[in-house]
Amino acid sequence: MTEPIVSLNDVIYRYRGQKTRALDGINLALKRGEFMMLMGPSEAGKSTLAATINGLIPHFHMGGMKGEVIVMGRKTKDFSVAKMAEIVGMVFQDFEAQLFSTNVELEVAFGPENFAVDRKEIKARIDENLSYVGLEAARNRPPSTLSGGQKQKLAIASVLALKPKILVMDEPTTDLDPISKMGVFEITHRLCRRDDLTLLIVEHETEEALFADRIALMKDGKLIKVGPTREILSDVELLESLGVMPLGIPKFFKSVGVEDLPLTPDEGLQKFKDLNLKISDHEYDQITTVEQAALAEMTEPLIQCRNLSHTYPGGVNALKDVTLDIHKGEMVAIIGQNGSGKTTLAKHFNGLLEPTEGEVLVNDKPTREQGIFKLGQSVGYVFQNPDHQIFSEKVFDEVAFSPKLRNFSEKEINERVTEALEAVGLAGQEEEDPFTLTKSGRQRVAVASVLASNPDVLILDEPTTGLDYSEQRSMMDMVRRLNQAGSTIIFITHHMWVVAEYAKRGFVMKDGDIILEGRTREIFSQGDILREAFLRPPHFVEFSHRLGYTFLTPEEMLSCLEGAHD
Amino acid sequence: MDSEIYLDNNSFIHRLDPRVKIIIFLLTFVAILLFENPLWMLPIMVLILIQLFVSGAVKNLRRIRYILIVLTVSSLILWNLFSTGETQLFWRISLESMLFAIARTMLMVLMISTGMILISSTRNEELINGMIKLGMPYRVGFAISTALRLVPTIASSTVTISQAQRSRGLDLESGSIFERIKKFLPLLVPVFISTIRSTNIFGMALESKGFGAREDRTFYLEFTMGTADYIVLTLSILFVLASIYFAISGYGRIDGLIRF
C-alpha cells in the first residue's frame, strides 16, 4: 500500500469562543488520486475539516487545535497557508469574494505570480487552465461581468494554475443555478479521472456523489461513516438520519423491500423489469384527477400580469411580454436559470419594480398606483440572503421592524411577532441575537419578519439555498403550512426536488419569457422543454418517466404500485 | 449589475504606460494648485476635459454627478464667505471672492476628475504595478488595490439591501433629517456585516493562492514605454514647468483678494 497523500490524525478543533468542538477526533486518510465526497448536515464540521487541509486551520482562524494533519509529508502546523498553496488548492463557496483581479487572465496568473513562476510559464498555464474550464473566450473580460458559474470555473482555473496535488472544494456549487452546477460538475468529473490529483469536495447534491470513489459522512464534528460510494448511498436510513438527502431511486426500492439497491435511473429501470413490478393506471389517474380538482377550485385572481415587459436602464430587456395569473391560495414555483428573469418578475409583484410596458395588477389594482409601502403590506418578499436584511440585536426587534413601521399598536406588534415566530418555529427565542443563529435560523427570522406584517402573499426568493436537506425540508414544510393556513405562496428555487414535492403549479422561465407553465406534474413531464431551459428533473422523476409516468416522489409511486393495496 | 469603475475602452489614454499616467496625475495636481485665478486654470482644465472625453471617464463623473453638484454649490458659497475683496458685488460677495471661489471649486472638481481619469483608464493591477515600479512596496500597493476593489462590491450589496428593507416597509424618502439618518441603520448594519464576511473569505482565498509565500514575485503584466509615452510625458513636464515659471513670475493671482 502506498502512503496516504493526506492524513488527519486525532484532529480536535474548537473555534475561539465556542463551547463545542467543531472537529472532535477526526481520523481520515486520503489515497493518492482518489475522489472523496464529504457530506453531512449543516454545522457538522465539513468546512472546518476542509480548512485543515491547506492550513487555514490552525493558521487563519482563531481557535485551538490538537492532533496533526500531514499533507505529502508536510505537517500543516509548520507551514504557512501560502506555502501550502503549492500542493493544496482550495475553492470556496462564495464565488464573488474569492476573485480579486480585474481581468480573467490576471486572476489565473495571481497564484503562479506569488511563487515567482517565469512569465512564459505563467502564460502557458493561463492558456492551459482557461481552456480546461472553457473560459478562453472570456480571457480579457473582467470577472465581475461573468455569470456565477463562470466565476466558479474561473476560481477553479486560478487554483489549478498552481498545479496542486490536492484540490479541496468547499460547497463549490451551492450558490449556483442548475446549468452552472452542471458546468462545474462536468469539470470535476474530468478532474477526478486525473490520477495526479486528489479531490476532496464538500457537497450537498447527492446525485453528484455518484461520481465519487468514497463518501465520508460527518455529524457534530465526528466522522460517522467512511466508505465506498455504493455502500454509503445504499444506506438510505443512515443518510436520512444525518439530514443528507437520499437518492429517490434506492429509497423507492428499499420500500419495495429489495436488498441490492439500484442507484441510477438505468439501474432502477433494470431492477423494475427484473422484479416484474407494475404501475396501476387507475391509481395514477386518480392522483392527477385529485390534483386538477384542487387547482380548479382556485379561481380568484390575486396577481395578474398583462403583457408585462421590463427593460433595465442601460437597455437590458429582462422581461418580454409576460402574461400570467396567480390565484388566491396557490403555491407556485418560478424556475429557470440565473438571468432568466425570475427575480425581476417577482420584484414586480410587490412593486419594487414597475413595468416599463404592460401592467401588473394585485387585487385588481395596478401596482403602479399602490406603491411599495402599501403593497409591501399585502405582498411580503423574503430576499435570498437573510444577511441582507437582518440588522437588529434581538430577534424580537428584527421581527417587529415591519409592524412598527406600519404603526401598529404595541399590543398588536407583540401579538404579530409571537405569531410569526411560532409559524417559523422560533417561539421563545425573542431575546436571541439573530447573528448567532445558524443560516437556517437566520433564514427563519427573515421569513418571520416578513410574516409579521400579515401579508396575503408571500414571495420567497430561493428559500432553501445554503440549507442542508433536513433544514430545506423543515423550511418548506413550514411554508406549506402557511399555504394551508391561507397564504398564497410564490417561491423561486433552483432545487428541482423542492419544486417536485412542494409546488402545485410552476412557471419555467427562459430569457425573460415564460416558456412553460402548468401543474408541477405536467411541467416535469416535458423533459425536452425543461432541458431547453437548462433544467433537469431529479433522477427519480426521470426514472418514472422512462416507465411512462411522471411521479414526483417515491411515496407516490409506491402507492400506485400494482398490488400495493392488496 | 455594472458597478466597476474601470472602463474597458482601450482609448489612447488606456494604452499609455501606467507609470506615465501616475506621473501625469501627480503633475496635474501641481499644475492645479499653482494659480488662484480661474482664468489661469483654464489651460489645465481644457487638458483635463480632453482626457475626460478621450478616456470616456465622463461616464463615471456622470455617475457621481449629485455629489459633484452638492460639492460645487457648497464650495462656491463657502469660499465666498471665507474671503473678500475691494470690488463689492452684492451682499457679502465681491468680484475677487467670487473669482477665488470659482477657482477653488474648479480645483476640487478638477482633482476629482483627474483621479477619475486615472482609475477609469487603468486596471487595478496596472495601477499597482505602476506604483510598485515607481518604488512603492508590493503589500502597500496591494492594500490600495483591495480598497478600490471593495467599492463596487459594497455598492451592489447596498442596492440589494435597500430593496430588501423597502420591501419590509422602510421609507427612506420621508421624515426630518434626523429621522432619515436613523432610517439608515437598517441599511448600514447589513452592509457592514456582509462586507466583513466577504473580506474574511477574500483573506482566505488570498492566502490559499500563495499570497506572500515568497519574498520575490513575478509580475505577469509587463509594460514598455513607447514613443507615445515619451512624447506625452515630455509635453506634460514642459507644461508644468511653464506653469511653475508663470506662477513664480507672479501671474495668476487675484489682486485685492483678502482671505480670512
CSV table of C-alpha atoms in Angstrom, one decimal, chain A residues 106-475:
chain,number,residue,atom,x,y,z
A,106,LEU,CA,-4.7,38.1,-14.4
A,107,GLU,CA,-6.9,36.1,-12.0
A,108,VAL,CA,-5.3,32.9,-13.2
A,109,ALA,CA,-1.8,34.5,-13.1
A,110,PHE,CA,-2.1,35.6,-9.5
A,111,GLY,CA,-1.2,32.2,-7.9
A,112,PRO,CA,1.8,31.5,-10.1
A,113,GLU,CA,3.0,35.1,-9.7
A,114,ASN,CA,3.2,34.6,-6.0
A,115,PHE,CA,5.5,31.7,-6.5
A,116,ALA,CA,7.7,33.7,-8.8
A,117,VAL,CA,7.0,31.4,-11.8
A,118,ASP,CA,8.5,32.5,-15.0
A,119,ARG,CA,6.3,34.7,-17.2
A,120,LYS,CA,6.4,32.4,-20.2
A,121,GLU,CA,5.3,29.5,-18.0
A,122,ILE,CA,2.5,31.7,-16.5
A,123,LYS,CA,1.3,32.4,-19.9
A,124,ALA,CA,1.3,28.7,-20.7
A,125,ARG,CA,-0.6,27.9,-17.5
A,126,ILE,CA,-3.2,30.6,-18.2
A,127,ASP,CA,-3.8,29.1,-21.7
A,128,GLU,CA,-4.0,25.6,-20.4
A,129,ASN,CA,-6.3,26.2,-17.5
A,130,LEU,CA,-8.7,28.6,-19.2
A,131,SER,CA,-9.2,26.1,-22.0
A,132,TYR,CA,-9.6,23.3,-19.4
A,133,VAL,CA,-12.6,25.1,-17.8
A,134,GLY,CA,-13.8,26.5,-21.1
A,135,LEU,CA,-13.2,30.2,-20.5
A,136,GLU,CA,-10.7,31.0,-23.3
A,137,ALA,CA,-13.2,33.3,-24.9
A,138,ALA,CA,-13.6,35.4,-21.8
A,139,ARG,CA,-9.9,35.8,-21.1
A,140,ASN,CA,-9.9,39.6,-21.4
A,141,ARG,CA,-13.1,40.2,-19.6
A,142,PRO,CA,-13.4,41.5,-16.0
A,143,PRO,CA,-14.6,38.7,-13.7
A,144,SER,CA,-17.4,40.9,-12.5
A,145,THR,CA,-19.1,40.5,-15.9
A,146,LEU,CA,-19.1,36.7,-15.7
A,147,SER,CA,-22.1,34.6,-14.6
A,148,GLY,CA,-21.9,32.8,-11.2
A,149,GLY,CA,-21.0,29.5,-12.9
A,150,GLN,CA,-18.2,31.1,-14.9
A,151,LYS,CA,-16.9,32.8,-11.8
A,152,GLN,CA,-16.7,29.5,-10.0
A,153,LYS,CA,-15.0,27.9,-13.1
A,154,LEU,CA,-12.5,30.8,-13.1
A,155,ALA,CA,-11.9,30.2,-9.4
A,156,ILE,CA,-11.1,26.5,-10.2
A,157,ALA,CA,-8.8,27.5,-13.1
A,158,SER,CA,-7.0,30.0,-10.9
A,159,VAL,CA,-6.3,27.4,-8.3
A,160,LEU,CA,-5.3,24.7,-10.9
A,161,ALA,CA,-2.7,27.1,-12.3
A,162,LEU,CA,-0.7,26.4,-9.1
A,163,LYS,CA,-0.5,22.8,-10.1
A,164,PRO,CA,-1.7,21.5,-6.8
A,165,LYS,CA,-1.7,17.8,-6.0
A,166,ILE,CA,-4.8,18.0,-3.8
A,167,LEU,CA,-7.8,20.1,-4.7
A,168,VAL,CA,-10.3,20.9,-1.9
A,169,MET,CA,-13.7,22.4,-2.8
A,170,ASP,CA,-16.0,23.7,-0.1
A,171,GLU,CA,-19.5,23.6,-1.5
A,172,PRO,CA,-18.5,24.9,-4.9
A,173,THR,CA,-22.0,24.7,-6.4
A,174,THR,CA,-24.3,25.6,-3.5
A,175,ASP,CA,-24.9,29.1,-4.8
A,176,LEU,CA,-25.2,28.2,-8.4
A,177,ASP,CA,-28.2,27.6,-10.7
A,178,PRO,CA,-28.6,24.1,-12.2
A,179,ILE,CA,-26.8,24.7,-15.5
A,180,SER,CA,-23.9,26.3,-13.8
A,181,LYS,CA,-23.8,23.4,-11.4
A,182,MET,CA,-23.7,21.0,-14.3
A,183,GLY,CA,-20.8,23.0,-15.8
A,184,VAL,CA,-18.8,22.9,-12.6
A,185,PHE,CA,-19.6,19.2,-12.0
A,186,GLU,CA,-18.5,18.5,-15.6
A,187,ILE,CA,-15.1,19.9,-14.7
A,188,THR,CA,-14.9,17.9,-11.5
A,189,HIS,CA,-15.8,14.7,-13.5
A,190,ARG,CA,-12.8,15.3,-15.7
A,191,LEU,CA,-10.6,16.2,-12.7
A,192,CYS,CA,-11.5,13.0,-10.9
A,193,ARG,CA,-10.2,11.0,-13.8
A,194,ARG,CA,-6.8,12.6,-13.5
A,195,ASP,CA,-4.7,10.3,-11.2
A,196,ASP,CA,-2.3,13.1,-10.4
A,197,LEU,CA,-4.9,15.0,-8.5
A,198,THR,CA,-6.7,14.0,-5.3
A,199,LEU,CA,-10.1,15.6,-4.8
A,200,LEU,CA,-12.0,16.4,-1.6
A,201,ILE,CA,-15.3,18.0,-2.2
A,202,VAL,CA,-17.9,19.1,0.3
A,203,GLU,CA,-21.3,18.9,-1.3
A,204,HIS,CA,-25.0,18.6,-0.7
A,205,GLU,CA,-26.0,17.2,-4.1
A,206,THR,CA,-26.3,13.5,-3.5
A,207,GLU,CA,-26.8,12.8,-7.2
A,208,GLU,CA,-23.3,14.1,-7.8
A,209,ALA,CA,-21.9,11.9,-5.1
A,210,LEU,CA,-22.3,9.0,-7.6
A,211,PHE,CA,-19.1,10.1,-9.2
A,212,ALA,CA,-17.0,9.9,-6.1
A,213,ASP,CA,-14.8,6.9,-5.1
A,214,ARG,CA,-15.6,7.2,-1.5
A,215,ILE,CA,-18.0,9.2,0.7
A,216,ALA,CA,-17.3,10.4,4.2
A,217,LEU,CA,-20.3,11.3,6.4
A,218,MET,CA,-20.0,13.8,9.2
A,219,LYS,CA,-22.0,15.0,12.0
A,220,ASP,CA,-21.3,17.0,15.2
A,221,GLY,CA,-17.6,17.2,14.3
A,222,LYS,CA,-17.2,13.4,14.1
A,223,LEU,CA,-16.9,11.1,11.1
A,224,ILE,CA,-19.9,8.8,11.2
A,225,LYS,CA,-19.0,6.6,8.3
A,226,VAL,CA,-16.5,6.5,5.5
A,227,GLY,CA,-16.9,4.0,2.8
A,228,PRO,CA,-17.2,3.2,-0.9
A,229,THR,CA,-19.9,5.3,-2.7
A,230,ARG,CA,-22.3,2.5,-3.5
A,231,GLU,CA,-22.3,1.2,0.1
A,232,ILE,CA,-22.9,4.7,1.6
A,233,LEU,CA,-25.6,5.7,-0.9
A,234,SER,CA,-27.4,2.4,-0.4
A,235,ASP,CA,-27.7,3.2,3.3
A,236,VAL,CA,-30.9,5.3,2.9
A,237,GLU,CA,-31.8,5.3,6.6
A,238,LEU,CA,-28.4,6.5,7.7
A,239,LEU,CA,-28.4,9.3,5.2
A,240,GLU,CA,-31.9,10.4,6.2
A,241,SER,CA,-31.0,10.3,9.9
A,242,LEU,CA,-28.0,12.5,9.2
A,243,GLY,CA,-30.0,15.1,7.3
A,244,VAL,CA,-28.4,14.2,4.0
A,245,MET,CA,-30.8,13.8,1.0
A,246,PRO,CA,-31.0,10.1,0.0
A,247,LEU,CA,-31.4,9.3,-3.7
A,248,GLY,CA,-35.0,8.7,-4.7
A,249,ILE,CA,-34.4,5.5,-6.6
A,250,PRO,CA,-32.7,3.5,-3.8
A,251,LYS,CA,-35.3,5.0,-1.4
A,252,PHE,CA,-38.1,3.6,-3.5
A,253,PHE,CA,-36.7,0.2,-4.0
A,254,LYS,CA,-35.8,0.0,-0.3
A,255,SER,CA,-39.5,0.5,0.5
A,256,VAL,CA,-40.4,-2.2,-2.0
A,257,GLY,CA,-38.1,-4.5,0.0
A,258,VAL,CA,-35.2,-5.0,-2.3
A,259,GLU,CA,-31.8,-5.9,-0.8
A,260,ASP,CA,-29.3,-5.0,-3.6
A,261,LEU,CA,-30.4,-1.4,-4.2
A,262,PRO,CA,-30.1,0.3,-7.7
A,263,LEU,CA,-28.8,3.9,-7.6
A,264,THR,CA,-29.1,5.4,-11.1
A,265,PRO,CA,-32.2,5.7,-13.4
A,266,ASP,CA,-30.6,3.0,-15.6
A,267,GLU,CA,-30.1,0.6,-12.8
A,268,GLY,CA,-33.6,1.4,-11.5
A,269,LEU,CA,-35.2,0.6,-14.8
A,270,GLN,CA,-33.4,-2.7,-15.0
A,271,LYS,CA,-34.4,-3.6,-11.4
A,272,PHE,CA,-38.0,-2.6,-12.1
A,273,LYS,CA,-38.2,-5.0,-15.0
A,274,ASP,CA,-36.3,-7.8,-13.2
A,275,LEU,CA,-38.8,-7.6,-10.4
A,276,ASN,CA,-41.8,-7.5,-12.7
A,277,LEU,CA,-43.3,-4.5,-11.0
A,278,LYS,CA,-46.3,-2.8,-12.5
A,279,ILE,CA,-47.9,0.6,-12.0
A,280,SER,CA,-51.7,0.7,-11.7
A,281,ASP,CA,-53.0,3.1,-14.3
A,282,HIS,CA,-56.2,3.5,-12.3
A,283,GLU,CA,-54.3,4.8,-9.2
A,284,TYR,CA,-52.2,7.1,-11.3
A,285,ASP,CA,-55.2,8.7,-12.9
A,286,GLN,CA,-56.7,9.1,-9.5
A,287,ILE,CA,-53.7,11.2,-8.4
A,288,THR,CA,-53.9,13.5,-11.4
A,289,THR,CA,-57.7,13.9,-11.1
A,290,VAL,CA,-57.4,15.0,-7.4
A,291,GLU,CA,-54.7,17.4,-8.4
A,292,GLN,CA,-56.6,19.0,-11.2
A,293,ALA,CA,-59.7,19.3,-9.0
A,294,ALA,CA,-57.8,21.1,-6.3
A,295,LEU,CA,-56.4,23.6,-8.7
A,296,ALA,CA,-59.7,24.2,-10.4
A,297,GLU,CA,-61.1,25.4,-7.1
A,298,MET,CA,-58.7,28.3,-7.0
A,299,THR,CA,-60.1,30.9,-9.4
A,300,GLU,CA,-59.9,34.2,-7.6
A,301,PRO,CA,-57.0,36.1,-9.3
A,302,LEU,CA,-54.6,37.8,-6.9
A,303,ILE,CA,-51.7,38.7,-9.1
A,304,GLN,CA,-52.2,39.4,-12.8
A,305,CYS,CA,-49.5,40.3,-15.3
A,306,ARG,CA,-50.7,41.7,-18.6
A,307,ASN,CA,-48.1,41.9,-21.4
A,308,LEU,CA,-45.5,42.8,-18.8
A,309,SER,CA,-42.1,43.9,-20.1
A,310,HIS,CA,-39.3,45.3,-18.2
A,311,THR,CA,-36.2,46.9,-19.6
A,312,TYR,CA,-33.5,48.0,-17.1
A,313,PRO,CA,-31.8,51.3,-17.5
A,314,GLY,CA,-28.9,50.5,-19.8
A,315,GLY,CA,-31.1,48.5,-22.2
A,316,VAL,CA,-31.2,45.0,-20.8
A,317,ASN,CA,-34.6,43.6,-21.7
A,318,ALA,CA,-35.2,41.3,-18.7
A,319,LEU,CA,-38.9,40.5,-19.2
A,320,LYS,CA,-40.6,40.2,-22.5
A,321,ASP,CA,-44.4,40.3,-22.8
A,322,VAL,CA,-45.2,38.1,-19.8
A,323,THR,CA,-48.9,37.4,-19.1
A,324,LEU,CA,-49.8,35.2,-16.2
A,325,ASP,CA,-52.3,34.8,-13.3
A,326,ILE,CA,-51.7,33.7,-9.8
A,327,HIS,CA,-54.7,32.8,-7.8
A,328,LYS,CA,-55.6,33.2,-4.2
A,329,GLY,CA,-54.4,30.2,-2.1
A,330,GLU,CA,-51.9,28.8,-4.7
A,331,MET,CA,-48.4,27.6,-4.1
A,332,VAL,CA,-46.4,28.2,-7.2
A,333,ALA,CA,-42.8,27.9,-8.1
A,334,ILE,CA,-40.9,30.0,-10.6
A,335,ILE,CA,-37.9,28.2,-12.0
A,336,GLY,CA,-35.2,28.9,-14.6
A,337,GLN,CA,-31.5,29.9,-14.9
A,338,ASN,CA,-30.0,32.9,-13.3
A,339,GLY,CA,-30.6,35.8,-15.6
A,340,SER,CA,-33.8,34.3,-17.0
A,341,GLY,CA,-35.9,36.9,-15.3
A,342,LYS,CA,-37.3,35.1,-12.3
A,343,THR,CA,-36.3,37.7,-9.7
A,344,THR,CA,-37.2,40.6,-11.9
A,345,LEU,CA,-40.6,39.1,-12.4
A,346,ALA,CA,-41.1,38.6,-8.6
A,347,LYS,CA,-40.0,42.1,-7.8
A,348,HIS,CA,-42.9,43.4,-9.9
A,349,PHE,CA,-45.4,41.6,-7.6
A,350,ASN,CA,-44.6,43.8,-4.6
A,351,GLY,CA,-43.9,47.0,-6.5
A,352,LEU,CA,-40.1,47.1,-6.1
A,353,LEU,CA,-40.0,47.3,-9.9
A,354,GLU,CA,-42.6,48.9,-12.1
A,355,PRO,CA,-43.4,47.6,-15.6
A,356,THR,CA,-41.8,49.5,-18.4
A,357,GLU,CA,-44.6,48.2,-20.6
A,358,GLY,CA,-47.8,46.4,-19.8
A,359,GLU,CA,-49.4,46.1,-16.4
A,360,VAL,CA,-49.3,44.2,-13.1
A,361,LEU,CA,-52.5,44.0,-11.1
A,362,VAL,CA,-52.5,43.0,-7.4
A,363,ASN,CA,-56.0,42.6,-6.0
A,364,ASP,CA,-57.3,44.1,-9.3
A,365,LYS,CA,-55.4,47.3,-8.8
A,366,PRO,CA,-52.3,48.3,-10.8
A,367,THR,CA,-49.1,48.1,-8.7
A,368,ARG,CA,-48.1,51.4,-10.2
A,369,GLU,CA,-50.9,53.1,-8.2
A,370,GLN,CA,-50.3,51.3,-5.0
A,371,GLY,CA,-46.6,51.8,-4.4
A,372,ILE,CA,-44.1,49.7,-2.5
A,373,PHE,CA,-45.0,50.8,1.0
A,374,LYS,CA,-48.7,49.9,0.7
A,375,LEU,CA,-48.2,46.9,-1.4
A,376,GLY,CA,-45.4,45.5,0.8
A,377,GLN,CA,-48.1,45.0,3.4
A,378,SER,CA,-50.1,42.6,1.4
A,379,VAL,CA,-47.3,41.1,-0.6
A,380,GLY,CA,-44.3,40.1,1.6
A,381,TYR,CA,-41.0,39.5,-0.1
A,382,VAL,CA,-38.2,37.4,1.6
A,383,PHE,CA,-34.9,38.1,-0.1
A,384,GLN,CA,-32.5,35.3,-0.9
A,385,ASN,CA,-29.8,36.2,1.6
A,386,PRO,CA,-31.1,36.8,5.2
A,387,ASP,CA,-27.9,38.7,5.9
A,388,HIS,CA,-29.0,41.3,3.6
A,389,GLN,CA,-31.8,42.3,5.9
A,390,ILE,CA,-31.1,41.4,9.5
A,391,PHE,CA,-29.8,44.3,11.5
A,392,SER,CA,-31.2,44.1,15.0
A,393,GLU,CA,-29.6,42.8,18.1
A,394,LYS,CA,-32.6,40.8,19.1
A,395,VAL,CA,-34.9,38.5,17.2
A,396,PHE,CA,-37.9,40.3,18.6
A,397,ASP,CA,-36.8,43.7,17.3
A,398,GLU,CA,-36.0,42.3,13.9
A,399,VAL,CA,-39.4,40.7,13.5
A,400,ALA,CA,-41.1,43.8,15.0
A,401,PHE,CA,-39.4,46.1,12.5
A,402,SER,CA,-42.1,45.9,9.8
A,403,PRO,CA,-45.2,46.2,12.1
A,404,LYS,CA,-43.6,49.1,13.8
A,405,LEU,CA,-43.0,50.9,10.5
A,406,ARG,CA,-46.6,50.3,9.8
A,407,ASN,CA,-47.7,52.0,13.0
A,408,PHE,CA,-49.4,49.1,14.7
A,409,SER,CA,-50.2,49.4,18.4
A,410,GLU,CA,-47.8,47.8,20.9
A,411,LYS,CA,-50.2,45.1,21.8
A,412,GLU,CA,-50.7,44.2,18.2
A,413,ILE,CA,-47.0,44.2,17.5
A,414,ASN,CA,-46.4,41.8,20.3
A,415,GLU,CA,-49.1,39.5,19.0
A,416,ARG,CA,-47.9,39.6,15.5
A,417,VAL,CA,-44.3,38.9,16.5
A,418,THR,CA,-45.3,36.0,18.6
A,419,GLU,CA,-47.5,34.6,15.9
A,420,ALA,CA,-44.8,35.0,13.2
A,421,LEU,CA,-42.1,33.4,15.4
A,422,GLU,CA,-44.4,30.5,16.2
A,423,ALA,CA,-45.1,30.0,12.5
A,424,VAL,CA,-41.4,29.7,11.7
A,425,GLY,CA,-40.6,27.5,14.7
A,426,LEU,CA,-38.7,30.1,16.7
A,427,ALA,CA,-41.1,30.7,19.5
A,428,GLY,CA,-39.4,31.6,22.7
A,429,GLN,CA,-36.2,32.9,21.0
A,430,GLU,CA,-37.3,36.6,21.0
A,431,GLU,CA,-34.2,37.6,23.1
A,432,GLU,CA,-31.6,35.8,21.0
A,433,ASP,CA,-29.1,37.7,18.9
A,434,PRO,CA,-30.0,36.8,15.3
A,435,PHE,CA,-26.4,36.9,14.2
A,436,THR,CA,-25.5,34.0,16.4
A,437,LEU,CA,-28.2,31.8,14.8
A,438,THR,CA,-27.3,29.3,12.0
A,439,LYS,CA,-28.0,30.1,8.4
A,440,SER,CA,-31.3,28.3,8.6
A,441,GLY,CA,-32.2,30.1,11.8
A,442,ARG,CA,-31.5,33.5,10.2
A,443,GLN,CA,-33.5,32.4,7.2
A,444,ARG,CA,-36.4,31.7,9.5
A,445,VAL,CA,-36.0,35.1,11.2
A,446,ALA,CA,-36.1,36.7,7.8
A,447,VAL,CA,-39.3,34.9,6.9
A,448,ALA,CA,-40.9,35.7,10.3
A,449,SER,CA,-40.0,39.4,9.9
A,450,VAL,CA,-41.9,39.4,6.6
A,451,LEU,CA,-44.8,37.3,8.0
A,452,ALA,CA,-45.2,39.8,10.9
A,453,SER,CA,-47.0,42.3,8.6
A,454,ASN,CA,-49.6,39.6,7.8
A,455,PRO,CA,-49.2,39.5,4.1
A,456,ASP,CA,-51.7,37.7,1.9
A,457,VAL,CA,-49.0,36.7,-0.5
A,458,LEU,CA,-45.5,35.5,0.5
A,459,ILE,CA,-42.7,35.6,-2.1
A,460,LEU,CA,-39.6,33.6,-1.2
A,461,ASP,CA,-36.5,34.0,-3.3
A,462,GLU,CA,-34.5,30.8,-3.0
A,463,PRO,CA,-35.6,29.9,0.5
A,464,THR,CA,-33.6,26.7,0.5
A,465,THR,CA,-30.3,27.7,-0.8
A,466,GLY,CA,-27.4,27.1,1.6
A,467,LEU,CA,-29.5,24.9,3.8
A,468,ASP,CA,-29.0,21.2,4.3
A,469,TYR,CA,-31.6,18.6,3.3
A,470,SER,CA,-33.4,18.4,6.6
A,471,GLU,CA,-33.4,22.2,7.0
A,472,GLN,CA,-34.7,22.5,3.5
A,473,ARG,CA,-37.5,20.1,4.3
A,474,SER,CA,-38.5,21.8,7.5
A,475,MET,CA,-38.3,25.2,5.8
